[in-house]
Amino acid sequence: MTALGLGIVNEIFNRSGFDFAICAERPGTLRTDLGLPLPVEHGLDVLARADLVLALPGMDFRADPPQAVLAAFRDAHARGR
């Protein structure tokens, strides 16, 4: 993901008292566009409990997202999130 996108979302939501979590298809250490390591503790199961879901831009934004990611977003959307 882009460091700028993550910084903006963090500033708005994490500092506003939201229960803020970052998730990925597989938990682990990801790298931002600046090469900064980002430990991600949560998988897509977090989306099933989320009230608000944001998709941040990634470095490979032209590639199709994995089917598991699309399914998790579709499920969240179907629940009105």
PDB file of N, CA, C and O in Angstrom:
ATOM      1  N   MET A   1       0.837  -1.178   0.000  1.00  0.00           N
ATOM      2  CA  MET A   1       0.000   0.000   0.000  1.00  0.00           C
ATOM      3  C   MET A   1       0.877   1.234   0.000  1.00  0.00           C
ATOM      4  O   MET A   1       2.068   1.149   0.259  1.00  0.00           O
ATOM      5  N   THR A   2       0.283   2.346  -0.291  1.00  0.00           N
ATOM      6  CA  THR A   2       1.048   3.587  -0.295  1.00  0.00           C
ATOM      7  C   THR A   2       1.131   4.142   1.121  1.00  0.00           C
ATOM      8  O   THR A   2       0.168   4.088   1.887  1.00  0.00           O
ATOM      9  N   ALA A   3       2.296   4.646   1.448  1.00  0.00           N
ATOM     10  CA  ALA A   3       2.503   5.223   2.780  1.00  0.00           C
ATOM     11  C   ALA A   3       1.605   6.439   2.985  1.00  0.00           C
ATOM     12  O   ALA A   3       1.078   6.655   4.078  1.00  0.00           O
ATOM     13  N   LEU A   4       1.397   7.231   1.939  1.00  0.00           N
ATOM     14  CA  LEU A   4       0.540   8.410   2.052  1.00  0.00           C
ATOM     15  C   LEU A   4      -0.892   8.000   2.377  1.00  0.00           C
ATOM     16  O   LEU A   4      -1.515   8.556   3.286  1.00  0.00           O
ATOM     17  N   GLY A   5      -1.428   7.015   1.662  1.00  0.00           N
ATOM     18  CA  GLY A   5      -2.788   6.543   1.933  1.00  0.00           C
ATOM     19  C   GLY A   5      -2.934   6.035   3.353  1.00  0.00           C
ATOM     20  O   GLY A   5      -3.904   6.345   4.049  1.00  0.00           O
ATOM     21  N   LEU A   6      -1.980   5.238   3.806  1.00  0.00           N
ATOM     22  CA  LEU A   6      -2.019   4.715   5.162  1.00  0.00           C
ATOM     23  C   LEU A   6      -1.948   5.842   6.190  1.00  0.00           C
ATOM     24  O   LEU A   6      -2.681   5.841   7.177  1.00  0.00           O
ATOM     25  N   GLY A   7      -1.100   6.821   5.946  1.00  0.00           N
ATOM     26  CA  GLY A   7      -0.979   7.947   6.877  1.00  0.00           C
ATOM     27  C   GLY A   7      -2.258   8.756   6.988  1.00  0.00           C
ATOM     28  O   GLY A   7      -2.668   9.140   8.085  1.00  0.00           O
ATOM     29  N   ILE A   8      -2.911   8.991   5.867  1.00  0.00           N
ATOM     30  CA  ILE A   8      -4.159   9.754   5.884  1.00  0.00           C
ATOM     31  C   ILE A   8      -5.252   8.997   6.633  1.00  0.00           C
ATOM     32  O   ILE A   8      -5.937   9.559   7.486  1.00  0.00           O
ATOM     33  N   VAL A   9      -5.402   7.717   6.318  1.00  0.00           N
ATOM     34  CA  VAL A   9      -6.429   6.910   6.987  1.00  0.00           C
ATOM     35  C   VAL A   9      -6.149   6.822   8.483  1.00  0.00           C
ATOM     36  O   VAL A   9      -7.061   6.941   9.307  1.00  0.00           O
ATOM     37  N   ASN A  10      -4.901   6.628   8.851  1.00  0.00           N
ATOM     38  CA  ASN A  10      -4.542   6.565  10.266  1.00  0.00           C
ATOM     39  C   ASN A  10      -4.873   7.871  10.974  1.00  0.00           C
ATOM     40  O   ASN A  10      -5.445   7.869  12.064  1.00  0.00           O
ATOM     41  N   GLU A  11      -4.532   8.968  10.371  1.00  0.00           N
ATOM     42  CA  GLU A  11      -4.775  10.270  10.990  1.00  0.00           C
ATOM     43  C   GLU A  11      -6.260  10.522  11.201  1.00  0.00           C
ATOM     44  O   GLU A  11      -6.683  11.029  12.232  1.00  0.00           O
ATOM     45  N   ILE A  12      -7.076  10.157  10.242  1.00  0.00           N
ATOM     46  CA  ILE A  12      -8.505  10.414  10.327  1.00  0.00           C
ATOM     47  C   ILE A  12      -9.215   9.443  11.259  1.00  0.00           C
ATOM     48  O   ILE A  12      -9.975   9.848  12.138  1.00  0.00           O
ATOM     49  N   PHE A  13      -8.974   8.151  11.084  1.00  0.00           N
ATOM     50  CA  PHE A  13      -9.778   7.159  11.784  1.00  0.00           C
ATOM     51  C   PHE A  13      -9.145   6.644  13.075  1.00  0.00           C
ATOM     52  O   PHE A  13      -9.829   6.508  14.085  1.00  0.00           O
ATOM     53  N   ASN A  14      -7.892   6.323  13.072  1.00  0.00           N
ATOM     54  CA  ASN A  14      -7.273   5.771  14.272  1.00  0.00           C
ATOM     55  C   ASN A  14      -7.240   6.801  15.396  1.00  0.00           C
ATOM     56  O   ASN A  14      -7.457   6.474  16.546  1.00  0.00           O
ATOM     57  N   ARG A  15      -7.016   8.025  15.058  1.00  0.00           N
ATOM     58  CA  ARG A  15      -6.942   9.079  16.074  1.00  0.00           C
ATOM     59  C   ARG A  15      -8.323   9.588  16.481  1.00  0.00           C
ATOM     60  O   ARG A  15      -8.437  10.416  17.356  1.00  0.00           O
ATOM     61  N   SER A  16      -9.370   9.091  15.832  1.00  0.00           N
ATOM     62  CA  SER A  16     -10.734   9.524  16.147  1.00  0.00           C
ATOM     63  C   SER A  16     -11.480   8.537  17.021  1.00  0.00           C
ATOM     64  O   SER A  16     -12.690   8.635  17.172  1.00  0.00           O
ATOM     65  N   GLY A  17     -10.778   7.541  17.547  1.00  0.00           N
ATOM     66  CA  GLY A  17     -11.404   6.594  18.446  1.00  0.00           C
ATOM     67  C   GLY A  17     -11.974   5.355  17.785  1.00  0.00           C
ATOM     68  O   GLY A  17     -12.602   4.535  18.436  1.00  0.00           O
ATOM     69  N   PHE A  18     -11.769   5.205  16.480  1.00  0.00           N
ATOM     70  CA  PHE A  18     -12.215   3.996  15.800  1.00  0.00           C
ATOM     71  C   PHE A  18     -11.339   2.827  16.232  1.00  0.00           C
ATOM     72  O   PHE A  18     -10.162   2.992  16.526  1.00  0.00           O
ATOM     73  N   ASP A  19     -11.911   1.632  16.239  1.00  0.00           N
ATOM     74  CA  ASP A  19     -11.134   0.412  16.420  1.00  0.00           C
ATOM     75  C   ASP A  19     -10.538   0.118  15.053  1.00  0.00           C
ATOM     76  O   ASP A  19     -11.216  -0.378  14.160  1.00  0.00           O
ATOM     77  N   PHE A  20      -9.300   0.458  14.870  1.00  0.00           N
ATOM     78  CA  PHE A  20      -8.636   0.507  13.573  1.00  0.00           C
ATOM     79  C   PHE A  20      -7.785  -0.743  13.378  1.00  0.00           C
ATOM     80  O   PHE A  20      -7.005  -1.111  14.252  1.00  0.00           O
ATOM     81  N   ALA A  21      -7.941  -1.413  12.259  1.00  0.00           N
ATOM     82  CA  ALA A  21      -7.135  -2.600  11.966  1.00  0.00           C
ATOM     83  C   ALA A  21      -6.739  -2.597  10.499  1.00  0.00           C
ATOM     84  O   ALA A  21      -7.505  -2.186   9.636  1.00  0.00           O
ATOM     85  N   ILE A  22      -5.543  -3.068  10.241  1.00  0.00           N
ATOM     86  CA  ILE A  22      -5.055  -3.247   8.877  1.00  0.00           C
ATOM     87  C   ILE A  22      -5.052  -4.742   8.604  1.00  0.00           C
ATOM     88  O   ILE A  22      -4.592  -5.528   9.430  1.00  0.00           O
ATOM     89  N   CYS A  23      -5.584  -5.131   7.461  1.00  0.00           N
ATOM     90  CA  CYS A  23      -5.606  -6.548   7.127  1.00  0.00           C
ATOM     91  C   CYS A  23      -5.082  -6.751   5.709  1.00  0.00           C
ATOM     92  O   CYS A  23      -4.984  -5.818   4.919  1.00  0.00           O
ATOM     93  N   ALA A  24      -4.751  -7.986   5.428  1.00  0.00           N
ATOM     94  CA  ALA A  24      -4.265  -8.374   4.112  1.00  0.00           C
ATOM     95  C   ALA A  24      -4.750  -9.789   3.825  1.00  0.00           C
ATOM     96  O   ALA A  24      -5.272 -10.464   4.715  1.00  0.00           O
ATOM     97  N   GLU A  25      -4.562 -10.213   2.601  1.00  0.00           N
ATOM     98  CA  GLU A  25      -4.962 -11.571   2.254  1.00  0.00           C
ATOM     99  C   GLU A  25      -4.282 -12.576   3.182  1.00  0.00           C
ATOM    100  O   GLU A  25      -4.904 -13.520   3.639  1.00  0.00           O
ATOM    101  N   ARG A  26      -3.019 -12.337   3.473  1.00  0.00           N
ATOM    102  CA  ARG A  26      -2.272 -13.165   4.423  1.00  0.00           C
ATOM    103  C   ARG A  26      -1.533 -12.240   5.382  1.00  0.00           C
ATOM    104  O   ARG A  26      -0.805 -11.345   4.930  1.00  0.00           O
ATOM    105  N   PRO A  27      -1.706 -12.425   6.689  1.00  0.00           N
ATOM    106  CA  PRO A  27      -0.943 -11.620   7.645  1.00  0.00           C
ATOM    107  C   PRO A  27       0.562 -11.822   7.438  1.00  0.00           C
ATOM    108  O   PRO A  27       1.002 -12.844   6.935  1.00  0.00           O
ATOM    109  N   GLY A  28       1.303 -10.823   7.835  1.00  0.00           N
ATOM    110  CA  GLY A  28       2.759 -10.870   7.708  1.00  0.00           C
ATOM    111  C   GLY A  28       3.286  -9.472   7.490  1.00  0.00           C
ATOM    112  O   GLY A  28       2.563  -8.484   7.618  1.00  0.00           O
ATOM    113  N   THR A  29       4.538  -9.374   7.161  1.00  0.00           N
ATOM    114  CA  THR A  29       5.142  -8.066   6.926  1.00  0.00           C
ATOM    115  C   THR A  29       5.025  -7.710   5.453  1.00  0.00           C
ATOM    116  O   THR A  29       5.479  -8.456   4.586  1.00  0.00           O
ATOM    117  N   LEU A  30       4.385  -6.587   5.194  1.00  0.00           N
ATOM    118  CA  LEU A  30       4.276  -6.040   3.843  1.00  0.00           C
ATOM    119  C   LEU A  30       5.178  -4.829   3.742  1.00  0.00           C
ATOM    120  O   LEU A  30       5.646  -4.305   4.751  1.00  0.00           O
ATOM    121  N   ARG A  31       5.382  -4.345   2.561  1.00  0.00           N
ATOM    122  CA  ARG A  31       6.189  -3.136   2.352  1.00  0.00           C
ATOM    123  C   ARG A  31       5.323  -2.073   1.682  1.00  0.00           C
ATOM    124  O   ARG A  31       4.540  -2.368   0.791  1.00  0.00           O
ATOM    125  N   THR A  32       5.497  -0.848   2.145  1.00  0.00           N
ATOM    126  CA  THR A  32       4.802   0.269   1.513  1.00  0.00           C
ATOM    127  C   THR A  32       5.540   0.643   0.231  1.00  0.00           C
ATOM    128  O   THR A  32       6.616   0.106  -0.062  1.00  0.00           O
ATOM    129  N   ASP A  33       4.995   1.585  -0.492  1.00  0.00           N
ATOM    130  CA  ASP A  33       5.643   2.062  -1.714  1.00  0.00           C
ATOM    131  C   ASP A  33       6.999   2.699  -1.438  1.00  0.00           C
ATOM    132  O   ASP A  33       7.834   2.792  -2.320  1.00  0.00           O
ATOM    133  N   LEU A  34       7.236   3.103  -0.203  1.00  0.00           N
ATOM    134  CA  LEU A  34       8.518   3.694   0.177  1.00  0.00           C
ATOM    135  C   LEU A  34       9.498   2.648   0.697  1.00  0.00           C
ATOM    136  O   LEU A  34      10.600   2.976   1.104  1.00  0.00           O
ATOM    137  N   GLY A  35       9.064   1.387   0.722  1.00  0.00           N
ATOM    138  CA  GLY A  35       9.916   0.314   1.217  1.00  0.00           C
ATOM    139  C   GLY A  35       9.854   0.113   2.717  1.00  0.00           C
ATOM    140  O   GLY A  35      10.593  -0.706   3.264  1.00  0.00           O
ATOM    141  N   LEU A  36       8.994   0.841   3.396  1.00  0.00           N
ATOM    142  CA  LEU A  36       8.872   0.714   4.845  1.00  0.00           C
ATOM    143  C   LEU A  36       8.176  -0.595   5.195  1.00  0.00           C
ATOM    144  O   LEU A  36       7.141  -0.917   4.617  1.00  0.00           O
ATOM    145  N   PRO A  37       8.727  -1.354   6.153  1.00  0.00           N
ATOM    146  CA  PRO A  37       8.057  -2.586   6.561  1.00  0.00           C
ATOM    147  C   PRO A  37       6.798  -2.268   7.356  1.00  0.00           C
ATOM    148  O   PRO A  37       6.774  -1.366   8.197  1.00  0.00           O
ATOM    149  N   LEU A  38       5.742  -3.001   7.071  1.00  0.00           N
ATOM    150  CA  LEU A  38       4.467  -2.798   7.747  1.00  0.00           C
ATOM    151  C   LEU A  38       3.974  -4.149   8.253  1.00  0.00           C
ATOM    152  O   LEU A  38       3.553  -4.993   7.462  1.00  0.00           O
ATOM    153  N   PRO A  39       4.054  -4.372   9.566  1.00  0.00           N
ATOM    154  CA  PRO A  39       3.547  -5.640  10.088  1.00  0.00           C
ATOM    155  C   PRO A  39       2.015  -5.654  10.049  1.00  0.00           C
ATOM    156  O   PRO A  39       1.369  -4.749  10.565  1.00  0.00           O
ATOM    157  N   VAL A  40       1.454  -6.661   9.414  1.00  0.00           N
ATOM    158  CA  VAL A  40       0.000  -6.805   9.295  1.00  0.00           C
ATOM    159  C   VAL A  40      -0.394  -8.051  10.068  1.00  0.00           C
ATOM    160  O   VAL A  40       0.012  -9.154   9.719  1.00  0.00           O
ATOM    161  N   GLU A  41      -1.179  -7.857  11.112  1.00  0.00           N
ATOM    162  CA  GLU A  41      -1.540  -8.954  12.010  1.00  0.00           C
ATOM    163  C   GLU A  41      -2.825  -9.667  11.612  1.00  0.00           C
ATOM    164  O   GLU A  41      -3.083 -10.767  12.075  1.00  0.00           O
ATOM    165  N   HIS A  42      -3.644  -9.039  10.782  1.00  0.00           N
ATOM    166  CA  HIS A  42      -4.982  -9.565  10.510  1.00  0.00           C
ATOM    167  C   HIS A  42      -5.134 -10.021   9.074  1.00  0.00           C
ATOM    168  O   HIS A  42      -4.634  -9.388   8.150  1.00  0.00           O
ATOM    169  N   GLY A  43      -5.909 -11.102   8.903  1.00  0.00           N
ATOM    170  CA  GLY A  43      -6.287 -11.577   7.586  1.00  0.00           C
ATOM    171  C   GLY A  43      -7.640 -11.015   7.205  1.00  0.00           C
ATOM    172  O   GLY A  43      -8.198 -10.133   7.878  1.00  0.00           O
ATOM    173  N   LEU A  44      -8.200 -11.530   6.153  1.00  0.00           N
ATOM    174  CA  LEU A  44      -9.465 -11.019   5.622  1.00  0.00           C
ATOM    175  C   LEU A  44     -10.652 -11.270   6.533  1.00  0.00           C
ATOM    176  O   LEU A  44     -11.696 -10.644   6.368  1.00  0.00           O
ATOM    177  N   ASP A  45     -10.503 -12.149   7.525  1.00  0.00           N
ATOM    178  CA  ASP A  45     -11.607 -12.413   8.454  1.00  0.00           C
ATOM    179  C   ASP A  45     -12.025 -11.166   9.220  1.00  0.00           C
ATOM    180  O   ASP A  45     -13.154 -11.061   9.672  1.00  0.00           O
ATOM    181  N   VAL A  46     -11.136 -10.192   9.336  1.00  0.00           N
ATOM    182  CA  VAL A  46     -11.461  -8.934  10.022  1.00  0.00           C
ATOM    183  C   VAL A  46     -12.579  -8.194   9.293  1.00  0.00           C
ATOM    184  O   VAL A  46     -13.408  -7.541   9.920  1.00  0.00           O
ATOM    185  N   LEU A  47     -12.632  -8.332   7.979  1.00  0.00           N
ATOM    186  CA  LEU A  47     -13.668  -7.629   7.215  1.00  0.00           C
ATOM    187  C   LEU A  47     -15.071  -8.120   7.570  1.00  0.00           C
ATOM    188  O   LEU A  47     -16.040  -7.374   7.449  1.00  0.00           O
ATOM    189  N   ALA A  48     -15.179  -9.355   8.015  1.00  0.00           N
ATOM    190  CA  ALA A  48     -16.492  -9.905   8.367  1.00  0.00           C
ATOM    191  C   ALA A  48     -17.071  -9.224   9.600  1.00  0.00           C
ATOM    192  O   ALA A  48     -18.279  -9.248   9.810  1.00  0.00           O
ATOM    193  N   ARG A  49     -16.229  -8.589  10.411  1.00  0.00           N
ATOM    194  CA  ARG A  49     -16.687  -7.920  11.638  1.00  0.00           C
ATOM    195  C   ARG A  49     -16.654  -6.390  11.520  1.00  0.00           C
ATOM    196  O   ARG A  49     -17.071  -5.697  12.437  1.00  0.00           O
ATOM    197  N   ALA A  50     -16.151  -5.889  10.428  1.00  0.00           N
ATOM    198  CA  ALA A  50     -15.942  -4.446  10.286  1.00  0.00           C
ATOM    199  C   ALA A  50     -17.244  -3.700  10.011  1.00  0.00           C
ATOM    200  O   ALA A  50     -18.127  -4.190   9.315  1.00  0.00           O
ATOM    201  N   ASP A  51     -17.347  -2.505  10.578  1.00  0.00           N
ATOM    202  CA  ASP A  51     -18.463  -1.612  10.275  1.00  0.00           C
ATOM    203  C   ASP A  51     -18.129  -0.682   9.118  1.00  0.00           C
ATOM    204  O   ASP A  51     -19.018  -0.206   8.419  1.00  0.00           O
ATOM    205  N   LEU A  52     -16.851  -0.401   8.947  1.00  0.00           N
ATOM    206  CA  LEU A  52     -16.379   0.482   7.886  1.00  0.00           C
ATOM    207  C   LEU A  52     -15.172  -0.184   7.245  1.00  0.00           C
ATOM    208  O   LEU A  52     -14.267  -0.628   7.939  1.00  0.00           O
ATOM    209  N   VAL A  53     -15.183  -0.262   5.928  1.00  0.00           N
ATOM    210  CA  VAL A  53     -14.096  -0.910   5.201  1.00  0.00           C
ATOM    211  C   VAL A  53     -13.540   0.079   4.187  1.00  0.00           C
ATOM    212  O   VAL A  53     -14.289   0.657   3.406  1.00  0.00           O
ATOM    213  N   LEU A  54     -12.227   0.268   4.208  1.00  0.00           N
ATOM    214  CA  LEU A  54     -11.561   1.138   3.241  1.00  0.00           C
ATOM    215  C   LEU A  54     -10.540   0.321   2.471  1.00  0.00           C
ATOM    216  O   LEU A  54      -9.819  -0.486   3.058  1.00  0.00           O
ATOM    217  N   ALA A  55     -10.457   0.540   1.190  1.00  0.00           N
ATOM    218  CA  ALA A  55      -9.429  -0.089   0.359  1.00  0.00           C
ATOM    219  C   ALA A  55      -8.416   0.980  -0.005  1.00  0.00           C
ATOM    220  O   ALA A  55      -8.761   1.984  -0.626  1.00  0.00           O
ATOM    221  N   LEU A  56      -7.185   0.762   0.390  1.00  0.00           N
ATOM    222  CA  LEU A  56      -6.131   1.726   0.089  1.00  0.00           C
ATOM    223  C   LEU A  56      -5.436   1.364  -1.219  1.00  0.00           C
ATOM    224  O   LEU A  56      -5.348   0.189  -1.566  1.00  0.00           O
ATOM    225  N   PRO A  57      -4.934   2.354  -1.914  1.00  0.00           N
ATOM    226  CA  PRO A  57      -4.227   2.054  -3.166  1.00  0.00           C
ATOM    227  C   PRO A  57      -2.953   1.276  -2.881  1.00  0.00           C
ATOM    228  O   PRO A  57      -2.300   1.469  -1.860  1.00  0.00           O
ATOM    229  N   GLY A  58      -2.642   0.397  -3.793  1.00  0.00           N
ATOM    230  CA  GLY A  58      -1.422  -0.397  -3.673  1.00  0.00           C
ATOM    231  C   GLY A  58      -0.442  -0.035  -4.765  1.00  0.00           C
ATOM    232  O   GLY A  58      -0.721   0.777  -5.653  1.00  0.00           O
ATOM    233  N   MET A  59       0.705  -0.662  -4.715  1.00  0.00           N
ATOM    234  CA  MET A  59       1.742  -0.365  -5.702  1.00  0.00           C
ATOM    235  C   MET A  59       1.431  -0.995  -7.055  1.00  0.00           C
ATOM    236  O   MET A  59       1.844  -0.503  -8.083  1.00  0.00           O
ATOM    237  N   ASP A  60       0.693  -2.098  -7.053  1.00  0.00           N
ATOM    238  CA  ASP A  60       0.369  -2.783  -8.297  1.00  0.00           C
ATOM    239  C   ASP A  60      -1.124  -2.618  -8.575  1.00  0.00           C
ATOM    240  O   ASP A  60      -1.860  -3.582  -8.714  1.00  0.00           O
ATOM    241  N   PHE A  61      -1.563  -1.365  -8.662  1.00  0.00           N
ATOM    242  CA  PHE A  61      -2.993  -1.084  -8.756  1.00  0.00           C
ATOM    243  C   PHE A  61      -3.607  -1.514 -10.084  1.00  0.00           C
ATOM    244  O   PHE A  61      -4.813  -1.597 -10.193  1.00  0.00           O
ATOM    245  N   ARG A  62      -2.801  -1.821 -11.066  1.00  0.00           N
ATOM    246  CA  ARG A  62      -3.358  -2.253 -12.352  1.00  0.00           C
ATOM    247  C   ARG A  62      -3.663  -3.750 -12.383  1.00  0.00           C
ATOM    248  O   ARG A  62      -4.376  -4.212 -13.245  1.00  0.00           O
ATOM    249  N   ALA A  63      -3.118  -4.489 -11.447  1.00  0.00           N
ATOM    250  CA  ALA A  63      -3.358  -5.934 -11.395  1.00  0.00           C
ATOM    251  C   ALA A  63      -4.707  -6.210 -10.744  1.00  0.00           C
ATOM    252  O   ALA A  63      -5.161  -5.465  -9.872  1.00  0.00           O
ATOM    253  N   ASP A  64      -5.354  -7.261 -11.169  1.00  0.00           N
ATOM    254  CA  ASP A  64      -6.616  -7.661 -10.550  1.00  0.00           C
ATOM    255  C   ASP A  64      -6.347  -8.168  -9.139  1.00  0.00           C
ATOM    256  O   ASP A  64      -5.403  -8.931  -8.918  1.00  0.00           O
ATOM    257  N   PRO A  65      -7.171  -7.781  -8.168  1.00  0.00           N
ATOM    258  CA  PRO A  65      -7.005  -8.294  -6.809  1.00  0.00           C
ATOM    259  C   PRO A  65      -7.271  -9.799  -6.767  1.00  0.00           C
ATOM    260  O   PRO A  65      -8.029 -10.323  -7.587  1.00  0.00           O
ATOM    261  N   PRO A  66      -6.671 -10.485  -5.811  1.00  0.00           N
ATOM    262  CA  PRO A  66      -6.961 -11.916  -5.658  1.00  0.00           C
ATOM    263  C   PRO A  66      -8.452 -12.144  -5.396  1.00  0.00           C
ATOM    264  O   PRO A  66      -9.131 -11.301  -4.805  1.00  0.00           O
ATOM    265  N   GLN A  67      -8.955 -13.282  -5.833  1.00  0.00           N
ATOM    266  CA  GLN A  67     -10.376 -13.601  -5.679  1.00  0.00           C
ATOM    267  C   GLN A  67     -10.819 -13.585  -4.225  1.00  0.00           C
ATOM    268  O   GLN A  67     -11.941 -13.162  -3.928  1.00  0.00           O
ATOM    269  N   ALA A  68      -9.968 -14.023  -3.295  1.00  0.00           N
ATOM    270  CA  ALA A  68     -10.337 -14.020  -1.872  1.00  0.00           C
ATOM    271  C   ALA A  68     -10.568 -12.594  -1.373  1.00  0.00           C
ATOM    272  O   ALA A  68     -11.475 -12.341  -0.579  1.00  0.00           O
ATOM    273  N   VAL A  69      -9.775 -11.657  -1.847  1.00  0.00           N
ATOM    274  CA  VAL A  69      -9.932 -10.252  -1.459  1.00  0.00           C
ATOM    275  C   VAL A  69     -11.228  -9.697  -2.035  1.00  0.00           C
ATOM    276  O   VAL A  69     -12.006  -9.037  -1.334  1.00  0.00           O
ATOM    277  N   LEU A  70     -11.474  -9.972  -3.298  1.00  0.00           N
ATOM    278  CA  LEU A  70     -12.723  -9.509  -3.911  1.00  0.00           C
ATOM    279  C   LEU A  70     -13.939 -10.086  -3.195  1.00  0.00           C
ATOM    280  O   LEU A  70     -14.919  -9.370  -2.948  1.00  0.00           O
ATOM    281  N   ALA A  71     -13.890 -11.356  -2.846  1.00  0.00           N
ATOM    282  CA  ALA A  71     -15.015 -11.988  -2.148  1.00  0.00           C
ATOM    283  C   ALA A  71     -15.243 -11.342  -0.788  1.00  0.00           C
ATOM    284  O   ALA A  71     -16.391 -11.097  -0.399  1.00  0.00           O
ATOM    285  N   ALA A  72     -14.169 -11.029  -0.066  1.00  0.00           N
ATOM    286  CA  ALA A  72     -14.311 -10.399   1.249  1.00  0.00           C
ATOM    287  C   ALA A  72     -14.930  -9.007   1.124  1.00  0.00           C
ATOM    288  O   ALA A  72     -15.780  -8.622   1.928  1.00  0.00           O
ATOM    289  N   PHE A  73     -14.526  -8.264   0.108  1.00  0.00           N
ATOM    290  CA  PHE A  73     -15.115  -6.936  -0.111  1.00  0.00           C
ATOM    291  C   PHE A  73     -16.574  -7.042  -0.548  1.00  0.00           C
ATOM    292  O   PHE A  73     -17.416  -6.263  -0.112  1.00  0.00           O
ATOM    293  N   ARG A  74     -16.863  -7.997  -1.384  1.00  0.00           N
ATOM    294  CA  ARG A  74     -18.260  -8.177  -1.811  1.00  0.00           C
ATOM    295  C   ARG A  74     -19.154  -8.551  -0.632  1.00  0.00           C
ATOM    296  O   ARG A  74     -20.281  -8.053  -0.515  1.00  0.00           O
ATOM    297  N   ASP A  75     -18.660  -9.411   0.237  1.00  0.00           N
ATOM    298  CA  ASP A  75     -19.432  -9.794   1.435  1.00  0.00           C
ATOM    299  C   ASP A  75     -19.664  -8.581   2.326  1.00  0.00           C
ATOM    300  O   ASP A  75     -20.771  -8.373   2.833  1.00  0.00           O
ATOM    301  N   ALA A  76     -18.630  -7.771   2.523  1.00  0.00           N
ATOM    302  CA  ALA A  76     -18.768  -6.572   3.349  1.00  0.00           C
ATOM    303  C   ALA A  76     -19.780  -5.614   2.712  1.00  0.00           C
ATOM    304  O   ALA A  76     -20.623  -5.031   3.401  1.00  0.00           O
ATOM    305  N   HIS A  77     -19.708  -5.451   1.414  1.00  0.00           N
ATOM    306  CA  HIS A  77     -20.640  -4.576   0.707  1.00  0.00           C
ATOM    307  C   HIS A  77     -22.076  -5.084   0.844  1.00  0.00           C
ATOM    308  O   HIS A  77     -23.008  -4.311   1.078  1.00  0.00           O
ATOM    309  N   ALA A  78     -22.260  -6.391   0.724  1.00  0.00           N
ATOM    310  CA  ALA A  78     -23.605  -6.975   0.849  1.00  0.00           C
ATOM    311  C   ALA A  78     -24.189  -6.741   2.235  1.00  0.00           C
ATOM    312  O   ALA A  78     -25.408  -6.659   2.383  1.00  0.00           O
ATOM    313  N   ARG A  79     -23.332  -6.588   3.245  1.00  0.00           N
ATOM    314  CA  ARG A  79     -23.782  -6.301   4.602  1.00  0.00           C
ATOM    315  C   ARG A  79     -23.933  -4.803   4.846  1.00  0.00           C
ATOM    316  O   ARG A  79     -24.222  -4.353   5.948  1.00  0.00           O
ATOM    317  N   GLY A  80     -23.714  -3.997   3.804  1.00  0.00           N
ATOM    318  CA  GLY A  80     -23.880  -2.552   3.946  1.00  0.00           C
ATOM    319  C   GLY A  80     -22.687  -1.852   4.534  1.00  0.00           C
ATOM    320  O   GLY A  80     -22.808  -0.745   5.066  1.00  0.00           O
ATOM    321  N   ARG A  81     -21.539  -2.432   4.406  1.00  0.00           N
ATOM    322  CA  ARG A  81     -20.319  -1.830   4.965  1.00  0.00           C
ATOM    323  C   ARG A  81     -19.516  -1.129   3.899  1.00  0.00           C
ATOM    324  O   ARG A  81     -19.568  -1.352   2.782  1.00  0.00           O
TER     325      ARG A  81
END
